[in-house]
PDB file of C-alpha atoms and ligand atoms in Angstrom:
ATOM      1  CA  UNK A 300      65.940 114.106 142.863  1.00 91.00           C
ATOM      2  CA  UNK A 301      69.735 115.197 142.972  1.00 97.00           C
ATOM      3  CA  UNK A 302      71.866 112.052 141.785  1.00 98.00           C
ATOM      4  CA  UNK A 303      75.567 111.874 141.899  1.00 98.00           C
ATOM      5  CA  UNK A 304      77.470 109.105 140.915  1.00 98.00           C
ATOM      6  CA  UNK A 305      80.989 108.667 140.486  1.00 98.00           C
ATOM      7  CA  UNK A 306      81.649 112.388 139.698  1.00 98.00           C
ATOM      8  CA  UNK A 307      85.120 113.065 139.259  1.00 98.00           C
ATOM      9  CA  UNK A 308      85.943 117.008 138.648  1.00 98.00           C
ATOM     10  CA  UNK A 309      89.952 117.872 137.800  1.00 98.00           C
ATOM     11  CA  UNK A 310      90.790 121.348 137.672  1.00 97.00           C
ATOM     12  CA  UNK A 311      93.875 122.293 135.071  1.00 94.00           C
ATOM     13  CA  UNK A 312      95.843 125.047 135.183  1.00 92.00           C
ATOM     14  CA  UNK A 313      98.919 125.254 133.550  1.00 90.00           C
ATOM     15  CA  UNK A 314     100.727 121.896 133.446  1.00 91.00           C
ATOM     16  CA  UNK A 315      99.237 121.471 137.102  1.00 94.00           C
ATOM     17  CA  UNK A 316      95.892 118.814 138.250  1.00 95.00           C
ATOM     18  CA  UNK A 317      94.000 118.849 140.961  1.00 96.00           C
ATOM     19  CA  UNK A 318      91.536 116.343 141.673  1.00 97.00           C
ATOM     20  CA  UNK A 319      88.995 118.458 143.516  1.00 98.00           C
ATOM     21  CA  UNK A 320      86.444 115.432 143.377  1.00 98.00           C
ATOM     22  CA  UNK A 321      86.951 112.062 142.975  1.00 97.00           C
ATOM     23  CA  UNK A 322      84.063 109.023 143.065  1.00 97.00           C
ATOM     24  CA  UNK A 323      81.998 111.712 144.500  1.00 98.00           C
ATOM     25  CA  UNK A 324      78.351 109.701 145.611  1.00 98.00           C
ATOM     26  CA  UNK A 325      75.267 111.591 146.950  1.00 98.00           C
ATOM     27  CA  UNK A 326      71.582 111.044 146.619  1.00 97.00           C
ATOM     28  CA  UNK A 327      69.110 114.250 147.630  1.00 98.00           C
ATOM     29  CA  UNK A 328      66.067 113.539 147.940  1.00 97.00           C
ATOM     30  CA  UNK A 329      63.329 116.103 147.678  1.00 96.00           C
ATOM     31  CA  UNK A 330      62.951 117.769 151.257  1.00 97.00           C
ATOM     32  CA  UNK A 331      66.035 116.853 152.706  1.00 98.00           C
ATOM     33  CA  UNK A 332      68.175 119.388 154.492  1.00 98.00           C
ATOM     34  CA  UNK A 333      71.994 118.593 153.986  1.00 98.00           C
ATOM     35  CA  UNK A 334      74.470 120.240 155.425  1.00 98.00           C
ATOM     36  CA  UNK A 335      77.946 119.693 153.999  1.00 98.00           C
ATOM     37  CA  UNK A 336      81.350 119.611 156.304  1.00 97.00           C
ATOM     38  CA  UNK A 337      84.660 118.713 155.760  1.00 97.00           C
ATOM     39  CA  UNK A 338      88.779 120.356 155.436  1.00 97.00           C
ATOM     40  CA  UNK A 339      89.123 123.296 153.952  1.00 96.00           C
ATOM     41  CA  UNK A 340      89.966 121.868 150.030  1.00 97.00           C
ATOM     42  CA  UNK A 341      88.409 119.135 150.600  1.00 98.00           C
ATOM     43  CA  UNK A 342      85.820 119.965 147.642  1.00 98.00           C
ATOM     44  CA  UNK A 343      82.729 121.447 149.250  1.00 98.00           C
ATOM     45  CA  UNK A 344      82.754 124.319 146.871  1.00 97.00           C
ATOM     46  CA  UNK A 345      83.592 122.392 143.621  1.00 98.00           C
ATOM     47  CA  UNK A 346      80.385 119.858 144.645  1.00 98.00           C
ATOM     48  CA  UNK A 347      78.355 122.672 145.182  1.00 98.00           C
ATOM     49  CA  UNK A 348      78.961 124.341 142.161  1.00 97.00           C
ATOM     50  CA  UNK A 349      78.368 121.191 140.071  1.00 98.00           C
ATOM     51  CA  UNK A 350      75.167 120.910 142.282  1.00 98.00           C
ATOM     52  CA  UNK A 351      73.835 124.070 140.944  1.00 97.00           C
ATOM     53  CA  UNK A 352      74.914 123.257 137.213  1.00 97.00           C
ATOM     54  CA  UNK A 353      78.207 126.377 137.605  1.00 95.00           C
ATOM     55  CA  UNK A 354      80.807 124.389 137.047  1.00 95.00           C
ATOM     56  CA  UNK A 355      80.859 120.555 134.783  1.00 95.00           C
ATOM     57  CA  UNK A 356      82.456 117.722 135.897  1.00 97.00           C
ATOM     58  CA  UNK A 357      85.074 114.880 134.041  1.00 97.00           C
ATOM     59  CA  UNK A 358      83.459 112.089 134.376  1.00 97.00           C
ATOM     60  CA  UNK A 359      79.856 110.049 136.007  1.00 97.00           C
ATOM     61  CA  UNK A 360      76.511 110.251 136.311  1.00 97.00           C
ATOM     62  CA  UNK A 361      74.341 113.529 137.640  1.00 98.00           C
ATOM     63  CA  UNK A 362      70.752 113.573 137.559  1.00 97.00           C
ATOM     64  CA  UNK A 363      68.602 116.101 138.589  1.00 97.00           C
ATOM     65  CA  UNK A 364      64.813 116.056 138.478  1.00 93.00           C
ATOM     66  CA  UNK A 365      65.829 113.375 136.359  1.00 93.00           C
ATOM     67  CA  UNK A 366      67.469 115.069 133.892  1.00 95.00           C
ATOM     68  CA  UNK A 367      70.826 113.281 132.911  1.00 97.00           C
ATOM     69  CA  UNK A 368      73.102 116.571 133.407  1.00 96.00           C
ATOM     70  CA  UNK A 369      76.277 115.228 131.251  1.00 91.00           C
ATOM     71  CA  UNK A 370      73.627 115.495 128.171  1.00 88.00           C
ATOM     72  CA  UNK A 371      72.295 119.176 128.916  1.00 93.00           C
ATOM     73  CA  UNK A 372      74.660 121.626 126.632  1.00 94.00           C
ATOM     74  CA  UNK A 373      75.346 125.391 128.020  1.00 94.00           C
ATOM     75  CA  UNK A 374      72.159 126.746 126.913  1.00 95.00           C
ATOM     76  CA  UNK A 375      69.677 123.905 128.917  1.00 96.00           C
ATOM     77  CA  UNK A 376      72.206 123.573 131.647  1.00 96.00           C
ATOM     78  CA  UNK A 377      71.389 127.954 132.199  1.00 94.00           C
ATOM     79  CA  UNK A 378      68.009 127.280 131.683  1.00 93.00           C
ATOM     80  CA  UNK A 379      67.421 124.308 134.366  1.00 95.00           C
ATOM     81  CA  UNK A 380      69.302 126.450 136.895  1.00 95.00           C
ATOM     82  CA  UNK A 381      67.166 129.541 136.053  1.00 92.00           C
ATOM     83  CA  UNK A 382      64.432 127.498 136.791  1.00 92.00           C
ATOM     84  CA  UNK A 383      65.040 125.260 139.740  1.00 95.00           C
ATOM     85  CA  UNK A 384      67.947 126.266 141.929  1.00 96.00           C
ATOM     86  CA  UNK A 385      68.414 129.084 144.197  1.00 96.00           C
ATOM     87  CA  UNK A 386      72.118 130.372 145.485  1.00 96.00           C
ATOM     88  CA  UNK A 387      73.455 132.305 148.697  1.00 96.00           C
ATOM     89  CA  UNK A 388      76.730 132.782 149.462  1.00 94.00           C
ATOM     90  CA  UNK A 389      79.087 133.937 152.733  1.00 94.00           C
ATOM     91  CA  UNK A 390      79.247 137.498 150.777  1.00 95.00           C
ATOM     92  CA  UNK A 391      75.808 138.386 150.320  1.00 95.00           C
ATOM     93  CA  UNK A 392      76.513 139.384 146.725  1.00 95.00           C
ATOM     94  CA  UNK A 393      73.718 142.493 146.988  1.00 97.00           C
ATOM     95  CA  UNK A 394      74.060 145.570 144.578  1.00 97.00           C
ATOM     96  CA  UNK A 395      74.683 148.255 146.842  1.00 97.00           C
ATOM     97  CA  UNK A 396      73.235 151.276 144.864  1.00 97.00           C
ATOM     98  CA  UNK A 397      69.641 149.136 144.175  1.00 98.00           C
ATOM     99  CA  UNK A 398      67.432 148.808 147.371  1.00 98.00           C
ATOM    100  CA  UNK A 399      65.945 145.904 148.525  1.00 98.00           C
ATOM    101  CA  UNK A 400      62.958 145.624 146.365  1.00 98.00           C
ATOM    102  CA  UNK A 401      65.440 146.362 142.887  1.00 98.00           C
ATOM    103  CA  UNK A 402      68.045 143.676 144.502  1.00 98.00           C
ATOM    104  CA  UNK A 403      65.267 141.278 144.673  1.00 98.00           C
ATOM    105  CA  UNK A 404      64.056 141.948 140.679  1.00 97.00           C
ATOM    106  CA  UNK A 405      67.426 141.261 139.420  1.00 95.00           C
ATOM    107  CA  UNK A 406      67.297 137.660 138.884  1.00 92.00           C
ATOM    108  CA  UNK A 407      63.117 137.953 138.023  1.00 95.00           C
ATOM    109  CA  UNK A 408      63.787 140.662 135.401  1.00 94.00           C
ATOM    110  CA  UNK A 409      66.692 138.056 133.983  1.00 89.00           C
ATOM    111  CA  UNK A 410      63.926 135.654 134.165  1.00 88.00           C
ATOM    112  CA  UNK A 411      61.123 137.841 131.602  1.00 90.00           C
ATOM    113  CA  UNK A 412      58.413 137.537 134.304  1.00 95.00           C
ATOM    114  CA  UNK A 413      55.936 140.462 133.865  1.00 96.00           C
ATOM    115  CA  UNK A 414      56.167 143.458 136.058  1.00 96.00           C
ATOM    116  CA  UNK A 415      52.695 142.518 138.289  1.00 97.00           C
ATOM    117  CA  UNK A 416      54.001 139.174 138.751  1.00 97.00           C
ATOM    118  CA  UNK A 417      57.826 140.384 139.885  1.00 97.00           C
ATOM    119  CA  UNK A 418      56.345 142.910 142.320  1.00 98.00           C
ATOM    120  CA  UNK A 419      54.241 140.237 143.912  1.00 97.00           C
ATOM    121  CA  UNK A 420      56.853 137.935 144.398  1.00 97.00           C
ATOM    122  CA  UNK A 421      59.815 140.274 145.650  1.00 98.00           C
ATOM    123  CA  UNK A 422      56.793 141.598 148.483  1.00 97.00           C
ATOM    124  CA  UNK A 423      56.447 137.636 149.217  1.00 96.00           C
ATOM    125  CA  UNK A 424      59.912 136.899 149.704  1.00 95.00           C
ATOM    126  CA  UNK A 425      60.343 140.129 151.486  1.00 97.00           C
ATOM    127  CA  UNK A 426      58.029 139.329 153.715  1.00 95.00           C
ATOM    128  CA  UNK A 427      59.347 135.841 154.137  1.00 93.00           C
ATOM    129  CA  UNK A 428      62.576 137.061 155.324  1.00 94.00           C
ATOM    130  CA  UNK A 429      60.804 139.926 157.715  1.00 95.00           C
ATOM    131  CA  UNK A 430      61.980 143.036 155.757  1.00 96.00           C
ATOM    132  CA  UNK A 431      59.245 143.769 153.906  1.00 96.00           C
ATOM    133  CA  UNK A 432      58.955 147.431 155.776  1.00 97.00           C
ATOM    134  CA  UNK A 433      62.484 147.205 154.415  1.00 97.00           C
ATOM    135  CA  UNK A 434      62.189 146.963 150.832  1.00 96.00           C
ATOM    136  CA  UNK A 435      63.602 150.825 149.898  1.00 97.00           C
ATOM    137  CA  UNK A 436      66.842 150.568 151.951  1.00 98.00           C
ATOM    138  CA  UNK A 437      70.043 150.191 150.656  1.00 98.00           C
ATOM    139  CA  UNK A 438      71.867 146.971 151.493  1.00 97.00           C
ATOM    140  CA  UNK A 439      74.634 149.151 153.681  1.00 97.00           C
ATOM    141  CA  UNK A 440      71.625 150.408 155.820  1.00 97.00           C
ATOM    142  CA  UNK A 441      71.096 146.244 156.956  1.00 97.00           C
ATOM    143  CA  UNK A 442      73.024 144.769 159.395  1.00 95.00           C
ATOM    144  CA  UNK A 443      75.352 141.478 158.094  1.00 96.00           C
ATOM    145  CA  UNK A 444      72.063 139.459 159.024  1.00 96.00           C
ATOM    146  CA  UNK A 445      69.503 141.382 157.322  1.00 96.00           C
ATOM    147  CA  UNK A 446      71.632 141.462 154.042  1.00 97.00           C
ATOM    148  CA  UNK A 447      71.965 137.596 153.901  1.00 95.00           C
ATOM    149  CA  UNK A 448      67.777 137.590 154.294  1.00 96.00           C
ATOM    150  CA  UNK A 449      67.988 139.711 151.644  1.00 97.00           C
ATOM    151  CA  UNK A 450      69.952 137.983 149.523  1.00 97.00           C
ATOM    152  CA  UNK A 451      67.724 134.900 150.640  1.00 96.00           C
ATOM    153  CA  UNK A 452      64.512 136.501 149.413  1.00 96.00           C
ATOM    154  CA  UNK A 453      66.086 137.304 146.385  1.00 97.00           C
ATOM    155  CA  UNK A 454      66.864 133.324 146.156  1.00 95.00           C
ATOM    156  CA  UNK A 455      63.426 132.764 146.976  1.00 94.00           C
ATOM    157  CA  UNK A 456      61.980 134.380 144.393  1.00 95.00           C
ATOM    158  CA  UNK A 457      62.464 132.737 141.856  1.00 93.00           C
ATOM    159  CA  UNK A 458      60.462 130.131 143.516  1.00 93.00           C
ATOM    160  CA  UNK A 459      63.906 127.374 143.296  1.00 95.00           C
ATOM    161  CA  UNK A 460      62.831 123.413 144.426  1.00 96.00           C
ATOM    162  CA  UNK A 461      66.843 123.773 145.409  1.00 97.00           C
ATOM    163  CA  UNK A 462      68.716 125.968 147.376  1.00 98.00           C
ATOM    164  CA  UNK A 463      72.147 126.321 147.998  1.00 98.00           C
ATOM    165  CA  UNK A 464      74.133 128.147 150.225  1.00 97.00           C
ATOM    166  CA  UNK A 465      77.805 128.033 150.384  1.00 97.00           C
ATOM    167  CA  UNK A 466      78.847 129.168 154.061  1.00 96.00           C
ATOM    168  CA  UNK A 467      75.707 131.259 154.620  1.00 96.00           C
ATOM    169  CA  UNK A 468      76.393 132.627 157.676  1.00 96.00           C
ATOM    170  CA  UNK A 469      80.442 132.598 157.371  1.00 95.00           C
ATOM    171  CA  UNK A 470      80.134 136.589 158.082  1.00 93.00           C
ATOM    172  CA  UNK A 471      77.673 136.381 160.145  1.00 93.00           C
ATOM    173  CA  UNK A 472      78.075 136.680 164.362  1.00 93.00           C
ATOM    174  CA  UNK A 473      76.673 133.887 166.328  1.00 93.00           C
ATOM    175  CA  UNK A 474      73.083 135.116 167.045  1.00 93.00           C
ATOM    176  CA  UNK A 475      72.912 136.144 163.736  1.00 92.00           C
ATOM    177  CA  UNK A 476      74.170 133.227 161.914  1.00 95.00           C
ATOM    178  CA  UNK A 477      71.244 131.075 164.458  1.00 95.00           C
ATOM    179  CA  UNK A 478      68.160 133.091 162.694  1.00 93.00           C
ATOM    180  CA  UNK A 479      69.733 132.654 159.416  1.00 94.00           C
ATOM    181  CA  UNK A 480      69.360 129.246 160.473  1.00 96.00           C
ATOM    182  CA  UNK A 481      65.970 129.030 161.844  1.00 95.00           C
ATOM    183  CA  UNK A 482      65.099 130.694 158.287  1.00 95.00           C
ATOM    184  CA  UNK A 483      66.858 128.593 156.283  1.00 96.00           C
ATOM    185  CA  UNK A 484      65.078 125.703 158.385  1.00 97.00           C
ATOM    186  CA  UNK A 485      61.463 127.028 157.583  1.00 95.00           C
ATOM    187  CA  UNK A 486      62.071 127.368 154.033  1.00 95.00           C
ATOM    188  CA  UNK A 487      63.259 123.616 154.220  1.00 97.00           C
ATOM    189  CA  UNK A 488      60.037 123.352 156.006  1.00 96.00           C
ATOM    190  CA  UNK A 489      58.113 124.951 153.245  1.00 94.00           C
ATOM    191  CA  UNK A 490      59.458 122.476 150.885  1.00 96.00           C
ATOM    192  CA  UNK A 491      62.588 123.801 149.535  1.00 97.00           C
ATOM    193  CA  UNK A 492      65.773 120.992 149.570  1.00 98.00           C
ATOM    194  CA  UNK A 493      68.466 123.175 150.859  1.00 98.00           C
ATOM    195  CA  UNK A 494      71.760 122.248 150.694  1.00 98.00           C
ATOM    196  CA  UNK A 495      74.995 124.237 152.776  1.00 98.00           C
ATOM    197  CA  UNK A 496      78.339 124.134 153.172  1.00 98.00           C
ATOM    198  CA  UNK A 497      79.320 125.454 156.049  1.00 97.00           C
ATOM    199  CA  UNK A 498      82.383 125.537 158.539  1.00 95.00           C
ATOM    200  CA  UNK A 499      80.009 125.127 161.642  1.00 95.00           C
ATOM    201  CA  UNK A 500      79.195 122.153 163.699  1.00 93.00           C
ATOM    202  CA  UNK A 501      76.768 123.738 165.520  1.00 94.00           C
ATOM    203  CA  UNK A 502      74.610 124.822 162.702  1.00 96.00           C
ATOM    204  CA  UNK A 503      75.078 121.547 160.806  1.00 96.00           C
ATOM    205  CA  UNK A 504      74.076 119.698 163.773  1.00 95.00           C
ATOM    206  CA  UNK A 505      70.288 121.224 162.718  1.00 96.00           C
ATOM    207  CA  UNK A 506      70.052 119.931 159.581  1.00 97.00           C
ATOM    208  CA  UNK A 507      68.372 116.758 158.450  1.00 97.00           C
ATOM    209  CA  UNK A 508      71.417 115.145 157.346  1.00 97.00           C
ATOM    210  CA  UNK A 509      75.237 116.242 157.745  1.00 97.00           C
ATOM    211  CA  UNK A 510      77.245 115.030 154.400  1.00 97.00           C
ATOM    212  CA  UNK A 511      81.434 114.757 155.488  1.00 97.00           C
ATOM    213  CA  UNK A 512      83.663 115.596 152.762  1.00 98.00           C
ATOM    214  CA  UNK A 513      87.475 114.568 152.589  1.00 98.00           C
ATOM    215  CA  UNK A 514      89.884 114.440 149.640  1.00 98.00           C
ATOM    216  CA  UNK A 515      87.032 115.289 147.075  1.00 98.00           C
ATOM    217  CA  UNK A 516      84.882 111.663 148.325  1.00 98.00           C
ATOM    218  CA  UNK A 517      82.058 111.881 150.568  1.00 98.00           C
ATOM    219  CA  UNK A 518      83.523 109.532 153.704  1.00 95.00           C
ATOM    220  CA  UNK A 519      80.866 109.477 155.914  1.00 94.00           C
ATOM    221  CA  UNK A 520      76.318 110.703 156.238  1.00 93.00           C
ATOM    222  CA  UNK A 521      75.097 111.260 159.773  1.00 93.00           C
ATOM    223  CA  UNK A 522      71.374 111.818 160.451  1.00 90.00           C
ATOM    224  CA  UNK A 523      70.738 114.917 162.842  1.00 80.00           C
ATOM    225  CA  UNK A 524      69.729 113.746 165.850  1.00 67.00           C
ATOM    226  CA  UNK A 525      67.330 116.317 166.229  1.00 63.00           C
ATOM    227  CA  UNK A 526      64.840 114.667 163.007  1.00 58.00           C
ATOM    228  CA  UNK A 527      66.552 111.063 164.075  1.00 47.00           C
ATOM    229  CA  UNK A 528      62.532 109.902 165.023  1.00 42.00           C
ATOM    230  CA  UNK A 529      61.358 110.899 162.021  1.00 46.00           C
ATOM    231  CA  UNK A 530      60.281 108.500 159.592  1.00 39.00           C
TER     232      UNK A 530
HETATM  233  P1  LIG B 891      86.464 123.451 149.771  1.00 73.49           P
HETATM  234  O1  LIG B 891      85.208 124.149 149.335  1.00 73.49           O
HETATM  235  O2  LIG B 891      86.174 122.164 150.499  1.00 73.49           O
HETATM  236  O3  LIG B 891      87.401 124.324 150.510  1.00 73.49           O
HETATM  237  P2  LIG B 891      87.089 123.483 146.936  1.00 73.49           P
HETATM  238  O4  LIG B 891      85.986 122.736 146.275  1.00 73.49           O
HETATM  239  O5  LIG B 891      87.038 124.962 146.892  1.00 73.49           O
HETATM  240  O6  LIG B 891      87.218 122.973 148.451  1.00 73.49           O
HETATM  241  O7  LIG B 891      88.479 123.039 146.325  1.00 73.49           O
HETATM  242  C1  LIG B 891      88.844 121.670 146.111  1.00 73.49           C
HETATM  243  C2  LIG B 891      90.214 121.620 145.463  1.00 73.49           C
HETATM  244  O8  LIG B 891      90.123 122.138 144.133  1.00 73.49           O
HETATM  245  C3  LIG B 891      91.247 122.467 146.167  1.00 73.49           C
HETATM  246  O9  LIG B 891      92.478 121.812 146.058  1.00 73.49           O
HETATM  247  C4  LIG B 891      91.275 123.745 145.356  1.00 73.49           C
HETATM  248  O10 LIG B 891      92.516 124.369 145.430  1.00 73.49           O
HETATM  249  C5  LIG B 891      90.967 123.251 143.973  1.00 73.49           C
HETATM  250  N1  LIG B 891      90.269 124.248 143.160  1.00 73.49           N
HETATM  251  C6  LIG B 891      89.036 124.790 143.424  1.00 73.49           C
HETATM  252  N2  LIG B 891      88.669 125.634 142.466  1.00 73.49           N
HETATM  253  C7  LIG B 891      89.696 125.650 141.551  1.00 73.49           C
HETATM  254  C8  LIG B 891      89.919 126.333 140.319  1.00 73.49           C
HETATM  255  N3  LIG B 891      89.018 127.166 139.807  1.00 73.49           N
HETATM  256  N4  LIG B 891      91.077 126.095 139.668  1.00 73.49           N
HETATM  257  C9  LIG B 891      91.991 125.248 140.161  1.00 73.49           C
HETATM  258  N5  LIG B 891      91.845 124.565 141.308  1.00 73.49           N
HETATM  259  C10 LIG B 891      90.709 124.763 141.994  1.00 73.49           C
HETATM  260  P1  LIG B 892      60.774 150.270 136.186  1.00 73.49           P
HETATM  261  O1  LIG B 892      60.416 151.616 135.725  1.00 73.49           O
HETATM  262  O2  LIG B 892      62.221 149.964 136.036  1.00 73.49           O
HETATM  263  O3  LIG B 892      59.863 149.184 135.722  1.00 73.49           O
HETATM  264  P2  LIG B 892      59.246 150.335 138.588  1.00 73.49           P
HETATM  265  O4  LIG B 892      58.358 151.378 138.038  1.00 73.49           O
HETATM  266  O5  LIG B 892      58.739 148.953 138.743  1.00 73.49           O
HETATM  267  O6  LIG B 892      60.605 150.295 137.769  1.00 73.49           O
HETATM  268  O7  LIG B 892      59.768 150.818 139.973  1.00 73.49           O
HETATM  269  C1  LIG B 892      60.360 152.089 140.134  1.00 73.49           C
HETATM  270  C2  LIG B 892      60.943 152.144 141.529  1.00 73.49           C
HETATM  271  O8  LIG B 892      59.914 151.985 142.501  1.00 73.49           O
HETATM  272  C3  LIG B 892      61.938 151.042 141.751  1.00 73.49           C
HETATM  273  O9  LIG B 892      63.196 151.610 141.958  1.00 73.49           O
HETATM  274  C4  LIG B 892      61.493 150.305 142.987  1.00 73.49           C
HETATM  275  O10 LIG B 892      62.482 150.486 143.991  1.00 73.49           O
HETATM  276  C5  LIG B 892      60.284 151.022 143.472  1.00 73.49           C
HETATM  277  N1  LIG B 892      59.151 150.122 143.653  1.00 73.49           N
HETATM  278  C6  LIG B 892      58.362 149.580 142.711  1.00 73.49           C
HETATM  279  N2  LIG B 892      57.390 148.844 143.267  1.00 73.49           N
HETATM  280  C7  LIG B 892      57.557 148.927 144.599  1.00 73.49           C
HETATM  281  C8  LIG B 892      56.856 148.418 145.727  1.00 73.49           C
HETATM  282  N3  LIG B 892      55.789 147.655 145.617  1.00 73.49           N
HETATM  283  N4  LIG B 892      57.329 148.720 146.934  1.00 73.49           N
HETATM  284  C9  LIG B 892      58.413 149.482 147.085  1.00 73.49           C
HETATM  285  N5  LIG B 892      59.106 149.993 146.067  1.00 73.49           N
HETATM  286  C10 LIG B 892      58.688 149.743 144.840  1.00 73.49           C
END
């Protein structure tokens, strides 16, 4: 369902190149739970923001829900991502004068759903992420933790088959960054393919599959031991 093939991605500024990926290969399938590693520069970032249709690539081939990407101008590229991918990043991104429940509507008032059908899903994903009780705080009243479930529900939302978090819990202490985790994980559960970058072995070490990134190729796929009797 996510298709990469020989995706190459230069960057150009000035007179300068940099070859943030090169014969870049990875198949998602629906499901799957990948967890993305590698050097710092390495080009996590730049294949996650390709991923979720931010950033275009050079050359190859990406398909998602079949849709040949390289085909897709601005407009239909906005459109698809609107419709089918979900982000979280290490800074939760949160509008700190809106409370919960207004942080969540951002992206469904964007979207044109109707005012009954925003309210009942910003109380699901609330809910979801346990801070339903929650939902007229301001961010700044949330610990670290609570803000990223916030900023997860607000993902949610919008109902994404994708979601993709670029070092989650990167702000996040240890026992916090493990229930962001165990969240993340029962989303994946609940269908959603998630895919994260992230800087820790311990969290990537829960996911279905652990994708190592060096010099902008994908060098080596590991199965988690943890699903490795699964079919
Ligand atoms: P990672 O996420 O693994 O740290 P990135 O994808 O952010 O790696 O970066 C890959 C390479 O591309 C790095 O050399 C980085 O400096 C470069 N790069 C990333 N974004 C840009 C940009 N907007 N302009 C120029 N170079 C960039
Ligand atoms: P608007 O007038 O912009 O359509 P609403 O009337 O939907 O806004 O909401 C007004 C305020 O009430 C918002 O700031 C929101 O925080 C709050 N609010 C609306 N619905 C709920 C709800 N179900 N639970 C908690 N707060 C809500």
């Amino acid at each position: 369902m996510l298709n990469m093939t020989n995706i190459k991605k230069i960057y150009r500024t000035d007179s300068i190149e940099t070859h943030a990926l090169r014969e870049f290969n990875l198949q998602v399938d629906e499901g799957d739970f990948v967890a993305v590693t590698g050097p710092s520069g390495s080009g996590k970032t730049t294949f996650l923001n390709i991923a979720g249709l931010l950033e275009t690539f050079d050359e190859g081939c990406f398909e998602l829900d079949g849709v040949d990407i390289s085909n897709q101008n601005d407009t239909a590229r906005s459109r698809l991502r609107n419709q089918k991918i979900g982000f979280i990043f290490q800074s939760f991104n949160l509008i700190p004068d809106l409370n919960l429940f207004d942080n969540v509507d951002v992206p469904l008032r964007y979207r044109g759903f109707n005012r009954q059908e925003r309210k009942k899903r910003i109380e699901q994903s609330l809910e979801m992420v346990g801070l339903a009780k929650r939902m007229r705080h301001l961010p700044a009243q949330l610990s670290g933790g609570q803000q990223q479930r916030v900023a997860i529900a607000r993902a949610l939302a919008g109902e994404p088959r994708f979601l993709l978090a670029d070092e989650p819990t990167g702000n996040l202490d240890s026992s916090m960054a493990q229930s962001v985790m165990s969240l993340l994980k029962e989303i994946n559960t609940n269908g959603t393919t998630i895919i994260m970058v992230t800087h820790d072995t311990e969290l990537a070490a829960q996911a279905k599959r652990n994708i190592y990134v060096r010099d902008g190729k994908v060098s080596e796929i590991t199965h988690s031991d943890q699903y490795a009797g699964d079919a």
